[in-house]
Short mmCIF file of C-alpha atoms in Angstrom, two decimals:
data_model
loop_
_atom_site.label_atom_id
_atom_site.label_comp_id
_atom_site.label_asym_id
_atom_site.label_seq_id
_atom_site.Cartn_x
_atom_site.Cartn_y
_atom_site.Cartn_z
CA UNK G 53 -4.32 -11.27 2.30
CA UNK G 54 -7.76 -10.30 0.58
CA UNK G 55 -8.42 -11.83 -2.76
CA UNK G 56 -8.61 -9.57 -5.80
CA UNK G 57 -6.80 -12.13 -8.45
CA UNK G 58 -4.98 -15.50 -8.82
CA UNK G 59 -1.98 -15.69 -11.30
CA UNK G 60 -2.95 -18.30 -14.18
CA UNK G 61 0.59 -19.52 -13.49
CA UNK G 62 3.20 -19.28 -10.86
CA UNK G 63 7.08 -18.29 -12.62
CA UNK G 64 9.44 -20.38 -11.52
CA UNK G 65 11.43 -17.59 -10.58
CA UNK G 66 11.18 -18.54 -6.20
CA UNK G 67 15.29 -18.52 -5.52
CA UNK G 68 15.78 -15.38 -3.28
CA UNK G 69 18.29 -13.32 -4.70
CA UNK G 70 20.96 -12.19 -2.76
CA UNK G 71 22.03 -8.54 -4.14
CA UNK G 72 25.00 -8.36 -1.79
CA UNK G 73 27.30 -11.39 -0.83
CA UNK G 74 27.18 -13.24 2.84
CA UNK G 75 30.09 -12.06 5.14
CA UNK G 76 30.79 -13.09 8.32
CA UNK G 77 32.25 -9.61 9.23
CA UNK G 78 28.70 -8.28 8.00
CA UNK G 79 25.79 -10.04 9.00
CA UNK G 80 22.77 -9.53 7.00
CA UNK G 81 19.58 -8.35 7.53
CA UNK G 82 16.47 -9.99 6.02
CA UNK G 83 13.03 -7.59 4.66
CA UNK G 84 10.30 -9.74 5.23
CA UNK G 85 6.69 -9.21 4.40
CA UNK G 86 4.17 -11.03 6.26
CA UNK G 87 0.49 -12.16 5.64
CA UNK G 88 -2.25 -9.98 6.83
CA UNK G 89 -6.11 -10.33 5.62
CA UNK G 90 -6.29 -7.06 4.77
CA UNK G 91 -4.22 -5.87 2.04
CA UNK G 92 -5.14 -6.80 -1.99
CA UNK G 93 -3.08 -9.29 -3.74
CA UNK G 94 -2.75 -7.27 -6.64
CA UNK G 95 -2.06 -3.99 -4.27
CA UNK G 96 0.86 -5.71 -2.75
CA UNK G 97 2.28 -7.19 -6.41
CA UNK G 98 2.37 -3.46 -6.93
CA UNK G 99 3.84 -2.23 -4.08
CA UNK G 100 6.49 -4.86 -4.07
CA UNK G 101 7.03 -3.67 -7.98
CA UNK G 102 7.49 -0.46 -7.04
CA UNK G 103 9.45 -1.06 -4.09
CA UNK G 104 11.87 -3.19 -5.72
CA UNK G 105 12.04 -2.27 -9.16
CA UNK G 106 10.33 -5.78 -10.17
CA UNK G 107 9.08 -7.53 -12.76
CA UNK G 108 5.50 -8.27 -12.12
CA UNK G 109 6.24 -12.27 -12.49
CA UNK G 110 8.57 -11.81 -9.52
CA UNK G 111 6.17 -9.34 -7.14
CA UNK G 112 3.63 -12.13 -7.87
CA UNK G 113 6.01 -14.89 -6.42
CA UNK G 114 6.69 -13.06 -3.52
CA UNK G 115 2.80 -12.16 -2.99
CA UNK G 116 1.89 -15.69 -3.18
CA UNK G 117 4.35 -16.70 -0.18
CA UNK G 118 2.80 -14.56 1.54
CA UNK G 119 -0.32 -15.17 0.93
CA UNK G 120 0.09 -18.84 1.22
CA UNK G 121 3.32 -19.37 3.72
CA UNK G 122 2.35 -16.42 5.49
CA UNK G 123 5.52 -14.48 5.23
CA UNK G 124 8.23 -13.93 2.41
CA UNK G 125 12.30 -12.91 2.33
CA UNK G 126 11.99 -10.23 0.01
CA UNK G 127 15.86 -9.05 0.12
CA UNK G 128 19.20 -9.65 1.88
CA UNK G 129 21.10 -6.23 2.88
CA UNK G 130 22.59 -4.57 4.88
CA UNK G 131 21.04 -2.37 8.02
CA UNK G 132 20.51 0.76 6.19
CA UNK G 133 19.20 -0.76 3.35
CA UNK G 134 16.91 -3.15 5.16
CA UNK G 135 15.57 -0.05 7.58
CA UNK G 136 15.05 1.42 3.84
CA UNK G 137 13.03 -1.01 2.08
CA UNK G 138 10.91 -1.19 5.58
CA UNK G 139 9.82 1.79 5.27
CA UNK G 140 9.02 1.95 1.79
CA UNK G 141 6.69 -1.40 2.17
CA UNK G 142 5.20 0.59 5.88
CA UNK G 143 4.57 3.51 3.74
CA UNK G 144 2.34 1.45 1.76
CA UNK G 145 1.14 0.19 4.87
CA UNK G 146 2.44 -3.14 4.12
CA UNK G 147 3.11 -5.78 7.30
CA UNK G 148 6.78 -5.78 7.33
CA UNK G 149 9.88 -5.80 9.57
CA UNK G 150 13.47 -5.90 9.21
CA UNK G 151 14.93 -9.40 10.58
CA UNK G 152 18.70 -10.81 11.22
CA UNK G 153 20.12 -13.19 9.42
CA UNK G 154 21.35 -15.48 11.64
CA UNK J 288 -14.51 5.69 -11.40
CA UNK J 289 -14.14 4.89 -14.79
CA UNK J 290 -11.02 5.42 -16.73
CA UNK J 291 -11.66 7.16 -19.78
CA UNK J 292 -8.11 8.40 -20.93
CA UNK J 293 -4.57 7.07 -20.67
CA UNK J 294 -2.32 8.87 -22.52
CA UNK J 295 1.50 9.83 -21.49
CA UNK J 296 1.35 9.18 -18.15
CA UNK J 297 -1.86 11.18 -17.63
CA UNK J 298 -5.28 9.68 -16.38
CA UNK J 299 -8.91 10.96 -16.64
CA UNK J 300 -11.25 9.38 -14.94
CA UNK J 301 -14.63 9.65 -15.11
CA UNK J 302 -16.83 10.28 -11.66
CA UNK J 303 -21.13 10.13 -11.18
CA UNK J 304 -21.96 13.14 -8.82
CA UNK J 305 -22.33 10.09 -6.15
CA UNK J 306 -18.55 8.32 -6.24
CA UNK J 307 -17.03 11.72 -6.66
CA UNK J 308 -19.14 12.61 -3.39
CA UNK J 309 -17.62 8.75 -1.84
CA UNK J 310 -14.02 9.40 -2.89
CA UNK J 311 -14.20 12.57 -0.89
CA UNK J 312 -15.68 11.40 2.12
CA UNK J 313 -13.19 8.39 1.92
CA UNK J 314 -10.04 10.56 1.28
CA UNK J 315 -11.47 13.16 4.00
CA UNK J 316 -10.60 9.61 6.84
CA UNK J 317 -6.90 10.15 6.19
CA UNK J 318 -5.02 9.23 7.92
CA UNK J 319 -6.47 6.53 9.98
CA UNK J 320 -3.42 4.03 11.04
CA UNK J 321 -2.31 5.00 14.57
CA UNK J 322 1.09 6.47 14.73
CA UNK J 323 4.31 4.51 15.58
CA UNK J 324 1.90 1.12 14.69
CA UNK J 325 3.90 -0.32 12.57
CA UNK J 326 7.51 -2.18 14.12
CA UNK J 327 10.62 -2.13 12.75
CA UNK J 328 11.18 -5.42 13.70
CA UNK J 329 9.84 -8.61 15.72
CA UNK J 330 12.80 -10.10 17.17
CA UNK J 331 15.61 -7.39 17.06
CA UNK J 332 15.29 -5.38 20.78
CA UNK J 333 18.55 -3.23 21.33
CA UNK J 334 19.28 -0.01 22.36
CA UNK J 335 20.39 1.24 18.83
CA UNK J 336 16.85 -0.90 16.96
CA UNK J 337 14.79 1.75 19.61
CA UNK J 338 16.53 4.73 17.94
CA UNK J 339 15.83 3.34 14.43
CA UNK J 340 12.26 2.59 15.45
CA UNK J 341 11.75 6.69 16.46
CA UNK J 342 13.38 7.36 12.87
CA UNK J 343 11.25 5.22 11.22
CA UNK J 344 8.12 6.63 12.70
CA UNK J 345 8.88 10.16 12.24
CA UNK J 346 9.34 9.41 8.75
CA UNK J 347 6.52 7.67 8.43
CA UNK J 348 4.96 10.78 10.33
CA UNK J 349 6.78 13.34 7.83
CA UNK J 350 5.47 11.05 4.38
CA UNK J 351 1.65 11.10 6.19
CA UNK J 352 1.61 15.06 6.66
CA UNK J 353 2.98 15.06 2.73
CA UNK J 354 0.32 13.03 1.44
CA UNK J 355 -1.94 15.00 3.97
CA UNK J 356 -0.91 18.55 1.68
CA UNK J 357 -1.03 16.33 -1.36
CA UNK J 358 -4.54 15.72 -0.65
CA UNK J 359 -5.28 18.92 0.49
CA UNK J 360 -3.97 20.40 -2.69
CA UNK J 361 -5.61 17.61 -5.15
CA UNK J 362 -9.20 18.22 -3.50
CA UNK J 363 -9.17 22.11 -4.12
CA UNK J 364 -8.19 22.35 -7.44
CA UNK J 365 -11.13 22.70 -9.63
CA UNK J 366 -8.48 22.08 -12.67
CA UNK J 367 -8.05 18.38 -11.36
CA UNK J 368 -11.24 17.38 -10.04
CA UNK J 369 -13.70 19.45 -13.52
CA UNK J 370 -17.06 19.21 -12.74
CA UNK J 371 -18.98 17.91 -15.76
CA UNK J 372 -23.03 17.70 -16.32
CA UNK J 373 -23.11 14.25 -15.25
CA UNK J 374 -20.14 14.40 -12.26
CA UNK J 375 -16.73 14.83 -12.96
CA UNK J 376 -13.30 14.60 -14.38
CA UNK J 377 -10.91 13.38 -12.21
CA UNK J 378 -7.07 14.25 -13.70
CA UNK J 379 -4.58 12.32 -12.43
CA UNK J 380 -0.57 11.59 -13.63
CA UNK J 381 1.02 8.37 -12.13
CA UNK J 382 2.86 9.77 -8.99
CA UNK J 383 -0.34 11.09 -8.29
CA UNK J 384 -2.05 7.35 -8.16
CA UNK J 385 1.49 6.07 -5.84
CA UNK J 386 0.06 8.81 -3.10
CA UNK J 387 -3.27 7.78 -3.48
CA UNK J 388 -2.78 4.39 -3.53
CA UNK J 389 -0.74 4.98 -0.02
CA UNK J 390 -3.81 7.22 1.34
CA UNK J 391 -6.40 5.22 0.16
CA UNK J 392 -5.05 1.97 1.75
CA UNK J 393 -4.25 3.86 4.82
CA UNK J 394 -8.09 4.53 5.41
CA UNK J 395 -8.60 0.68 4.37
CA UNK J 396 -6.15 -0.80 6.64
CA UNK J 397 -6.56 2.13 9.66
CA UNK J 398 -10.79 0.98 9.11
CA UNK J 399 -9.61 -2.58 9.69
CA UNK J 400 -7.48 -1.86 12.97
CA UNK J 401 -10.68 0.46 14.61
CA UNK J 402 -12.45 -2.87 13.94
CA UNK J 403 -10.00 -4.80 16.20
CA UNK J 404 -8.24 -5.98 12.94
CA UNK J 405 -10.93 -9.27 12.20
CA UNK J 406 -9.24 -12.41 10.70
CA UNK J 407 -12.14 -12.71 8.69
CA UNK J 408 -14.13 -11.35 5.31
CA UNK J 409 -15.24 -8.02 4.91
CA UNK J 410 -18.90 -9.85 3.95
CA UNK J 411 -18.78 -12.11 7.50
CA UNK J 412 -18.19 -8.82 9.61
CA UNK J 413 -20.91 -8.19 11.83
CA UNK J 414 -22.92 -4.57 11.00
CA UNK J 415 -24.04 -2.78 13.26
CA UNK J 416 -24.06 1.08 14.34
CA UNK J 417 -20.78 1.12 15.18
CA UNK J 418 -18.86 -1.54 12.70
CA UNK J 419 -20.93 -0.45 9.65
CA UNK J 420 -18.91 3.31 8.80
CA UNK J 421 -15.62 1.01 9.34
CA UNK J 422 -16.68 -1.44 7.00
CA UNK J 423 -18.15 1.02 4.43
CA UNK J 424 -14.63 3.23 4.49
CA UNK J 425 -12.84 -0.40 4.00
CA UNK J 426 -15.09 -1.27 1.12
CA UNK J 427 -15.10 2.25 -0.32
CA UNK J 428 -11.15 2.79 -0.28
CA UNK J 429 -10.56 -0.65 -1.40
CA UNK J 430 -12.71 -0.38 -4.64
CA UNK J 431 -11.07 3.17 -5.66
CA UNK J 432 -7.72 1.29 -4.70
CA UNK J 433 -9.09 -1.75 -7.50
CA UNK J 434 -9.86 1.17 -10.20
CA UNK J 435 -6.52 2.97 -9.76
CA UNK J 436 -4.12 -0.76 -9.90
CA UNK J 437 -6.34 -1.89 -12.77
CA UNK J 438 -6.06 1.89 -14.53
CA UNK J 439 -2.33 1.67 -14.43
CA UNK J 440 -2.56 -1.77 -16.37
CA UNK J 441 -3.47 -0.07 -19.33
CA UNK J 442 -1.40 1.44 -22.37
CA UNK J 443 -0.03 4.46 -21.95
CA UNK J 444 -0.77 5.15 -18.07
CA UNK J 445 2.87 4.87 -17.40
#
């Protein structure tokens, strides 16, 4: 990910939030968004604000794994919703896929 | 670009006669990402992930030719771009800088795939005849990108 700005503090905020419970009769799908060298830190804390209805402590959490673990679990959902938040993050021509949960 | 008004949502930006001349070369690239470039997933190959992958690009095709008539519309109205004696006015309201956040980082990262997407530094990028209009477009978009996050930092932009 390019470099525009570095948080003076990382939240301690990391636990990925599940907004739907695990079922065995519905399997999950993970949103992940992966590293690229391309995009700006603070353009994907944005997106991922926008996308998700974030604070900005949070997007910044989530833009630091991927900047440094290469990819992050943004959400847990379901198909539709997963295929949904993919393409709001591909609109903003974010690097990111739907994945299951398995 | 500077920002010289946030007020209500709105934002006026002021342009030299030069960056208003960039931003419209820049926005004039879009849209440069390939169609259907972008996977729905990595791992999941079935029948039914093929059919989501065609809806996902022709949505992505429908939201390109929306910004594509957003642009359009935003570069021909003399009410939102107001020339001035030293450049220009540039009025914008905050839906307006989602789009052109989307468009403008299209040209970035659609720049950075023509140049067999690098794994390096825009600065270490070798310039030659036909790198150097890549690189510019990437360095371009990506500064009017930094002016329009940093813009909607300030009081009253949203």
């Amino acid at each position: 990910m390019a470099q525009t700005a570095t948080p003076e503090a990382v939240p301690d905020i990391g636990q990925e939030e599940e907004t739907r419970p695990r079922s065995g009769l519905e399997p999950g799908f993970l949103v992940i968004c992966w590293n690229d060298p391309v995009n700006f830190m603070d353009y994907v804390t944005h997106v991922f604000q926008i996308v998700f209805a974030w604070p900005r402590q949070k997007a910044e959490f989530h833009m630091l794994q991927v900047h440094n673990q290469g990819k992050s679990v943004l959400a847990r959902e379901s198909m539709e919703k997963a295929e949904h938040y993919v393409h709001q993050l591909q609109k903003y021509s974010l690097h990111a896929t739907m994945e299951r949960d398995e | 670009m500077k920002l010289i008004q946030a007020e209500k949502g709105k934002l006026v930006f002021h342009l030299g006669k030069r960056e208003e001349h960039l931003l419209r070369a820049v926005l004039r690239h879009y849209p440069l990402i390939p169609a259907a470039h972008q996977p729905l997933s990595k791992s999941i190959k079935t029948t039914a992930n093929k059919a989501d992958q065609r809806l996902l690009d022709e949505a992505l095709a429908e939201q390109r030719k929306d910004n594509q008539r957003l642009l359009e519309k935003l570069l021909n109205d003399p009410q939102r771009f107001k020339e001035t004696e030293a450049g220009c006015r540039l009025t914008l309201s905050g839906a307006d800088v989602e789009w052109l956040l989307q468009v403008l980082n299209d040209v970035r990262i659609g720049s950075w795939i023509a140049l067999g997407s690098p794994d390096k530094d825009l600065g270490e990028l070798e310039w030659n005849e036909e790198t150097a209009p890549q690189i510019l477009a990437m360095e371009m978009s990506g500064n009017f990108q930094m002016t329009l996050l940093e813009a909607l930092q300030r009081p009253g932009a949203t």
